[in-house]
Coordinates of C-alpha atoms and ligand atoms in Angstrom, one line a residue:
M1 CA 99.6 170.9 231.1
P2 CA 99.9 170.9 234.9
G3 CA 96.2 171.4 235.6
Q4 CA 95.2 168.3 233.7
S5 CA 98.0 166.0 234.8
S6 CA 97.1 166.6 238.5
R7 CA 93.7 165.1 237.8
V8 CA 95.2 162.0 236.2
P9 CA 96.6 159.4 238.6
P10 CA 100.2 158.8 237.9
R11 CA 100.8 155.5 236.2
C12 CA 103.9 153.6 237.1
K13 CA 104.4 152.1 233.7
A14 CA 107.6 151.3 231.9
R15 CA 108.1 153.2 228.7
A16 CA 107.1 151.4 225.6
V17 CA 110.4 151.9 223.9
V18 CA 113.3 151.3 226.2
V19 CA 116.1 153.6 225.4
S20 CA 119.2 153.0 227.6
A21 CA 118.4 155.0 230.7
P22 CA 119.2 158.7 230.2
L23 CA 120.7 160.5 233.1
G24 CA 119.2 163.7 234.6
Y25 CA 116.5 164.5 232.1
G26 CA 115.2 161.0 232.3
V27 CA 114.3 161.3 235.9
G28 CA 110.6 160.6 236.5
F29 CA 110.0 159.7 232.8
G30 CA 108.3 156.4 233.6
M31 CA 106.2 157.9 236.4
S32 CA 103.9 160.2 234.5
D33 CA 101.3 159.6 231.7
P34 CA 103.3 159.6 228.4
A35 CA 100.3 161.1 226.7
L36 CA 100.5 164.3 228.8
E37 CA 104.3 164.7 229.1
T38 CA 105.7 167.7 227.3
I39 CA 107.8 166.5 224.4
P40 CA 111.0 168.6 224.5
L41 CA 112.5 170.2 221.4
S42 CA 115.9 168.7 222.0
L43 CA 117.5 166.4 224.5
P44 CA 121.1 165.1 224.8
W45 CA 121.5 161.3 224.9
L46 CA 123.7 160.8 227.9
D47 CA 123.9 157.5 229.8
E48 CA 126.3 155.1 231.5
R49 CA 128.7 155.3 228.6
E50 CA 129.4 159.0 229.3
L51 CA 129.5 158.3 233.1
K52 CA 132.1 155.6 232.6
R53 CA 134.4 157.9 230.6
L54 CA 133.8 160.7 233.0
S55 CA 134.9 158.6 236.0
E56 CA 138.0 157.5 234.0
S57 CA 138.8 161.1 233.4
L58 CA 138.3 161.9 237.1
R59 CA 141.0 159.5 238.0
G60 CA 143.6 161.3 236.0
R61 CA 144.3 164.7 234.5
V62 CA 141.2 166.9 234.2
A63 CA 142.6 170.1 232.7
G64 CA 142.6 170.7 228.9
D65 CA 144.8 168.9 226.3
G66 CA 145.0 165.9 228.7
P67 CA 144.6 162.3 227.5
F68 CA 141.0 162.6 226.5
G69 CA 141.4 165.9 224.8
Q70 CA 144.3 164.6 222.7
R71 CA 142.5 161.5 221.9
V72 CA 139.3 163.3 220.8
E73 CA 141.2 165.8 218.7
G74 CA 142.8 162.8 216.9
R75 CA 139.5 161.0 216.4
L76 CA 137.8 164.2 215.0
A77 CA 140.8 164.9 212.7
E78 CA 140.6 161.4 211.3
R79 CA 136.8 161.5 210.9
L80 CA 136.9 164.8 209.2
G81 CA 140.0 164.0 207.1
V82 CA 142.0 167.0 208.2
P83 CA 145.5 167.2 209.8
H84 CA 144.5 168.9 213.0
V85 CA 141.4 169.8 215.1
L86 CA 141.5 172.1 218.2
L87 CA 139.0 171.4 220.9
T88 CA 137.6 174.6 222.3
T89 CA 135.3 175.7 225.1
S90 CA 132.5 176.4 222.6
C91 CA 131.7 177.0 218.9
T92 CA 131.4 180.7 219.8
H93 CA 135.0 180.6 220.9
A94 CA 136.1 178.5 217.9
L95 CA 134.7 181.1 215.5
E96 CA 136.3 183.9 217.5
L97 CA 139.7 182.1 217.4
A98 CA 139.4 181.6 213.7
L99 CA 138.6 185.2 213.0
L100 CA 141.4 186.4 215.4
A101 CA 143.8 184.2 213.5
L102 CA 142.9 186.1 210.3
E103 CA 144.5 189.2 211.9
L104 CA 141.9 191.6 210.6
T105 CA 142.0 195.4 211.0
P106 CA 139.1 197.7 212.0
E107 CA 138.7 198.7 208.4
D108 CA 138.3 195.1 207.2
E109 CA 134.8 193.8 206.6
V110 CA 133.4 190.3 207.2
L111 CA 130.1 189.1 205.8
C112 CA 127.7 186.8 207.7
P113 CA 124.0 186.0 207.2
A114 CA 121.4 188.0 209.1
F115 CA 119.6 184.7 209.8
T116 CA 121.9 183.1 212.3
F117 CA 122.7 182.9 216.0
T118 CA 124.5 185.8 217.6
S119 CA 127.8 183.9 217.9
T120 CA 128.5 184.1 214.2
A121 CA 128.3 187.9 214.3
N122 CA 130.0 188.3 217.7
A123 CA 133.1 186.5 216.5
V124 CA 133.6 189.2 213.8
L125 CA 133.2 192.0 216.3
R126 CA 135.5 190.3 218.9
A127 CA 138.1 190.1 216.2
G128 CA 137.9 193.8 215.7
A129 CA 136.5 193.8 212.2
R130 CA 133.4 195.4 210.7
L131 CA 130.4 193.2 210.5
V132 CA 128.4 193.3 207.3
L133 CA 125.1 191.4 207.3
C134 CA 123.7 189.7 204.3
D135 CA 120.4 188.0 203.3
I136 CA 119.9 184.3 202.9
E137 CA 118.6 182.3 200.0
P138 CA 115.3 180.5 200.5
V139 CA 116.3 176.9 199.7
T140 CA 119.1 176.1 202.1
L141 CA 118.5 179.2 204.3
G142 CA 122.2 179.9 204.1
L143 CA 124.2 183.0 202.9
D144 CA 122.9 184.0 199.5
P145 CA 125.9 184.1 197.1
E146 CA 124.4 186.9 194.9
Q147 CA 123.7 189.0 198.0
A148 CA 127.1 188.3 199.3
E149 CA 128.7 189.4 196.0
A150 CA 126.6 192.6 196.1
R151 CA 127.4 193.4 199.8
A152 CA 131.1 192.6 199.6
S153 CA 133.0 195.9 199.2
R154 CA 136.7 196.3 198.4
R155 CA 137.3 196.1 202.1
C156 CA 135.7 192.7 202.5
R157 CA 138.2 190.1 203.7
A158 CA 136.1 187.1 204.7
L159 CA 132.8 185.3 204.5
V160 CA 131.2 183.4 207.4
P161 CA 128.6 181.1 205.9
V162 CA 126.3 179.2 208.3
H163 CA 125.0 175.7 207.5
Y164 CA 121.4 175.9 208.9
G165 CA 119.9 172.8 210.4
G166 CA 122.8 170.6 209.3
L167 CA 122.3 171.2 205.6
A168 CA 125.1 172.7 203.5
C169 CA 124.5 176.2 202.2
E170 CA 125.3 177.2 198.6
M171 CA 129.1 176.5 199.0
G172 CA 129.8 176.2 195.3
P173 CA 129.2 179.8 194.4
L174 CA 130.4 181.1 197.8
L175 CA 133.8 179.3 197.4
E176 CA 134.0 180.6 193.8
L177 CA 133.3 184.2 195.0
A178 CA 135.9 183.8 197.7
A179 CA 138.5 182.5 195.3
R180 CA 137.8 185.3 192.8
R181 CA 137.9 188.1 195.3
G182 CA 140.7 186.6 197.6
L183 CA 138.4 186.3 200.6
R184 CA 138.8 183.8 203.5
V185 CA 136.0 181.5 204.3
V186 CA 135.2 180.6 207.9
E187 CA 132.3 178.1 208.1
D188 CA 129.9 178.3 211.0
A189 CA 129.3 174.5 211.1
A190 CA 127.9 174.6 214.7
Q191 CA 125.0 172.5 213.5
G192 CA 126.9 170.6 210.8
F193 CA 128.7 167.7 212.6
D194 CA 128.6 164.6 210.4
A195 CA 126.8 166.4 207.5
S196 CA 128.5 166.8 204.2
W197 CA 128.6 168.7 200.8
R198 CA 129.8 166.8 197.7
G199 CA 131.0 164.1 200.1
R200 CA 133.2 166.5 202.1
P201 CA 132.4 167.1 205.8
L202 CA 131.0 170.5 206.8
G203 CA 133.6 172.6 208.6
T204 CA 136.3 171.4 206.2
L205 CA 135.3 173.3 203.1
G206 CA 136.8 176.7 203.7
D207 CA 139.9 178.0 205.4
A208 CA 138.4 177.4 208.8
G209 CA 135.4 175.7 210.3
A210 CA 133.8 175.6 213.7
L211 CA 131.7 172.9 215.3
S212 CA 129.5 173.0 218.4
F213 CA 129.1 170.4 221.1
H214 CA 126.5 172.4 223.0
E215 CA 123.7 170.4 224.7
T216 CA 121.3 171.2 221.8
K217 CA 123.6 169.9 219.1
N218 CA 123.7 166.4 217.6
V219 CA 126.8 165.4 219.6
T220 CA 127.5 167.1 222.9
C221 CA 129.6 167.5 226.0
G222 CA 127.3 170.2 227.6
E223 CA 129.3 173.2 226.3
G224 CA 132.2 172.7 223.8
G225 CA 133.4 173.2 220.3
A226 CA 136.1 172.4 217.8
L227 CA 138.1 174.5 215.3
I228 CA 139.3 173.0 212.0
L229 CA 142.0 175.0 210.2
R230 CA 143.2 173.8 206.9
D231 CA 145.8 176.6 206.4
P232 CA 149.0 175.7 208.4
A233 CA 149.8 179.3 209.2
L234 CA 146.3 180.0 210.5
H235 CA 146.5 176.8 212.5
A236 CA 149.8 177.7 214.1
R237 CA 148.5 181.1 215.2
A238 CA 145.2 179.8 216.5
E239 CA 146.9 177.0 218.4
I240 CA 149.0 179.6 220.3
M241 CA 146.1 182.0 221.0
R242 CA 144.0 179.1 222.3
E243 CA 146.7 178.3 224.9
K244 CA 147.0 181.7 226.6
G245 CA 149.5 182.9 223.9
T246 CA 152.0 180.0 224.7
N247 CA 153.4 177.3 222.5
R248 CA 152.3 174.6 225.0
K249 CA 150.8 172.5 222.1
A250 CA 154.2 172.3 220.5
F251 CA 155.6 171.3 223.9
L252 CA 153.0 168.5 224.2
R253 CA 154.1 167.2 220.8
G254 CA 157.7 167.2 222.0
E255 CA 158.7 169.9 219.5
V256 CA 160.2 172.2 222.1
D257 CA 161.6 171.3 225.5
R258 CA 159.7 174.0 227.5
Y259 CA 156.8 176.3 226.6
T260 CA 156.9 180.0 226.7
W261 CA 154.8 183.1 226.0
V262 CA 155.0 183.8 222.2
S263 CA 152.0 186.0 221.4
A264 CA 148.8 187.5 222.8
G265 CA 146.2 184.9 223.6
S266 CA 143.5 183.7 225.9
S267 CA 142.1 180.4 227.2
Y268 CA 139.9 178.5 224.8
V269 CA 140.9 175.0 225.9
L270 CA 138.2 172.4 226.6
A271 CA 138.6 170.7 230.0
D272 CA 139.5 167.0 229.8
L273 CA 136.4 166.0 231.7
L274 CA 134.3 167.4 228.9
A275 CA 136.5 165.8 226.3
A276 CA 135.9 162.5 228.1
L277 CA 132.1 163.0 227.5
L278 CA 132.8 163.8 223.9
D279 CA 134.8 160.6 223.5
A280 CA 131.7 158.6 224.6
Q281 CA 129.5 160.7 222.3
L282 CA 131.7 159.9 219.3
D283 CA 131.3 156.2 220.1
K284 CA 127.6 156.6 219.7
A285 CA 127.5 159.2 217.0
A286 CA 126.3 156.7 214.4
E287 CA 123.4 155.6 216.6
I288 CA 122.5 159.2 217.4
Q289 CA 122.5 160.0 213.6
A290 CA 120.4 156.9 212.8
R291 CA 117.8 157.8 215.4
R292 CA 117.6 161.4 214.2
S293 CA 117.4 160.3 210.6
A294 CA 114.5 157.9 211.4
V295 CA 112.5 160.7 213.1
A296 CA 113.1 163.2 210.3
T297 CA 112.2 160.6 207.7
R298 CA 109.0 159.8 209.5
Y299 CA 108.1 163.5 209.8
R300 CA 108.8 164.0 206.1
Q301 CA 106.7 161.0 205.0
E302 CA 103.7 161.6 207.2
L303 CA 103.6 165.4 207.0
S304 CA 104.3 165.8 203.2
P305 CA 100.6 165.6 202.0
W306 CA 99.4 167.9 204.8
A307 CA 102.2 170.4 204.0
A308 CA 101.4 170.3 200.3
R309 CA 97.8 171.0 201.0
W310 CA 98.4 174.0 203.2
G311 CA 101.4 175.5 201.3
V312 CA 103.8 174.7 204.2
R313 CA 107.4 174.0 203.2
L314 CA 109.5 171.2 204.8
P315 CA 113.3 171.3 204.9
A316 CA 114.8 171.2 201.4
D317 CA 116.6 168.1 200.3
P318 CA 118.9 169.4 197.5
V319 CA 121.4 167.3 195.6
E320 CA 125.1 167.1 196.6
R321 CA 124.3 167.3 200.3
E322 CA 123.9 164.9 203.1
S323 CA 122.0 166.3 206.1
N324 CA 122.7 165.3 209.7
H325 CA 119.1 166.0 210.6
H326 CA 120.0 168.6 213.1
A327 CA 116.6 170.3 212.7
F328 CA 113.2 169.6 211.2
F329 CA 111.1 172.6 210.5
L330 CA 107.9 173.8 208.9
I331 CA 107.8 177.1 207.0
F332 CA 104.3 178.5 207.0
P333 CA 102.9 180.7 204.2
E334 CA 102.6 183.6 206.7
A335 CA 103.4 184.7 210.2
R336 CA 100.0 184.4 211.7
A337 CA 99.6 180.7 210.8
R338 CA 103.1 180.0 212.3
D339 CA 102.2 181.8 215.5
Q340 CA 98.9 180.0 215.9
A341 CA 100.6 176.6 215.2
L342 CA 103.3 177.4 217.9
A343 CA 100.6 178.1 220.4
A344 CA 98.5 175.1 219.4
L345 CA 101.4 172.7 219.6
R346 CA 102.5 174.0 222.9
R347 CA 98.9 173.5 224.3
R348 CA 99.3 169.9 223.2
G349 CA 102.6 169.5 225.1
V350 CA 104.7 169.7 222.0
Q351 CA 107.7 172.0 222.5
A352 CA 107.9 173.6 219.1
A353 CA 110.1 176.7 218.6
S354 CA 110.8 179.6 216.2
H355 CA 114.2 180.5 214.8
Y356 CA 116.1 183.2 214.7
E357 CA 115.4 186.8 215.7
P358 CA 117.0 188.4 212.6
L359 CA 120.3 190.0 213.7
H360 CA 119.7 193.3 211.9
S361 CA 116.5 194.0 213.7
S362 CA 117.7 192.9 217.2
P363 CA 118.4 195.8 219.7
F364 CA 122.2 195.5 219.3
G365 CA 122.0 194.9 215.5
Q366 CA 120.2 198.1 215.0
T367 CA 123.2 200.0 216.3
L368 CA 125.6 198.5 213.7
P369 CA 126.2 200.3 210.4
G370 CA 126.8 197.0 208.6
A371 CA 123.3 195.8 209.5
V372 CA 121.6 198.5 207.5
G373 CA 119.9 197.1 204.4
A374 CA 117.0 194.9 203.1
F375 CA 116.9 191.3 204.2
P376 CA 113.5 190.1 203.0
V377 CA 114.2 186.4 203.0
T378 CA 115.6 186.5 206.5
E379 CA 112.5 188.4 207.7
R380 CA 110.1 186.1 206.0
V381 CA 111.7 182.9 207.2
A382 CA 112.1 184.2 210.8
R383 CA 108.4 185.0 210.9
S384 CA 107.2 181.8 209.5
L385 CA 109.6 179.0 210.6
L386 CA 108.6 176.5 213.3
R387 CA 110.9 173.7 214.5
L388 CA 109.6 170.4 215.7
P389 CA 111.1 168.2 218.5
L390 CA 114.0 166.3 217.1
H391 CA 116.4 164.3 219.3
P392 CA 117.6 160.7 219.7
L393 CA 115.5 160.0 222.8
L394 CA 112.1 160.6 221.1
T395 CA 110.0 157.4 221.4
G396 CA 107.8 156.2 218.6
A397 CA 104.7 157.2 220.6
Q398 CA 106.1 160.7 221.0
V399 CA 106.8 161.1 217.3
E400 CA 103.2 159.9 216.7
R401 CA 101.9 162.6 219.1
V402 CA 103.9 165.3 217.3
I403 CA 102.6 164.2 213.9
E404 CA 99.0 164.0 215.1
A405 CA 99.2 167.5 216.6
V406 CA 100.6 168.9 213.4
L407 CA 98.0 167.2 211.2
E408 CA 95.3 168.8 213.3
L409 CA 96.6 172.3 212.5
Q410 CA 94.9 174.2 209.8
A411 CA 97.7 176.2 208.3
Ligands
LIG501 C1 124.8 176.7 218.5 C2 125.3 177.6 217.5 C3 126.4 178.4 217.8 C4 127.1 178.5 219.1 O1 127.6 177.3 219.6 P1 128.1 177.2 221.1 O2 128.9 176.0 221.1 O3 126.9 177.2 222.0 O4 129.0 178.4 221.3 C5 126.9 179.3 216.8 N1 126.3 179.3 215.6 C6 125.2 178.6 215.3 C7 124.6 178.6 213.9 C8 124.7 177.7 216.2 O5 123.6 177.0 216.0

């Protein structure tokens, strides 16, 4: 609220909760009145630890698959319990690479939810296949297995389920459907780092999985992603396509004495500078998750009675799943209450947000034959979901302000 803050003399006061000084976004934090500052929806936690790795990287190789890239791929593979991980320029590219590795034809169909970010659907189109959208189920907000079964034609080759908010979708029935029909499963685990289903990390449940390290995700290097491929043949193809169609990865492992052009490809390799940032983020991943979990737990405890009273739904907490608290949201009984809540929270300096514009009703979605159909759950959720600020730099006082602002809403 710029009008108001200009009337309030700035107070040079240290913040009550001292988090290790964030870079960039933290500038000026201690100089304004914490009661008036806008509370951002998400913030990356970057500090001296990332700076230190970055300067180490600057002294050596900065291109992709350098010392940090190789180290981080190894760390991720170990953490996820898989033989290999490929670092990519983004999760969008990891999804694209996974679908390209499936070698689909223009007649092949791939199913993805209508309630997701555009990247999931773009990957299918970039791989030259037909996109078929599908509704979500209302508990996990992921691909609805019954709808998927109904929408999967004889030409269907793959499913791309999305784990919304870091909570596993209905993987049991989806994996069963895939096995029965011979479909590949490519998980969009962009939001799923360090979350699990039946004790298995998200991104390792299907044939392929893609993680995001975008600024808004739990662990970040600005822009980046990772591709997990459990099938060795798929992995071999993706590894080559990722490196401009060359077998440079095999060369780096010492398997060939020079590298050469072996297939069509492009460049999906993460620069070592960014891998260095990720290396530092992996060191603090447990702290990041603990802070996110503390905020989400507080929201749940303090908002539950209010939510029950107004018929507002909080994120589900179903069995067999461990969430990474990527998102905390409220689902209002109807659109008008959500829109009013968004406006009221923003007036109080709380950066709340909606999610997602349904793909089938977006301008481009409307031009796609596979987007024709009824998607009632997607439409209802998209109209009534509101995300609250959730990131590791939220102070106790900021969480309190968010909770107070929500409790004042009359849903
Ligand atoms: C963030 C996100 C992506 C894209 O990730 P990038 O790393 O930014 O390319 C894809 N799918 C979902 C569900 C996401 O949340």
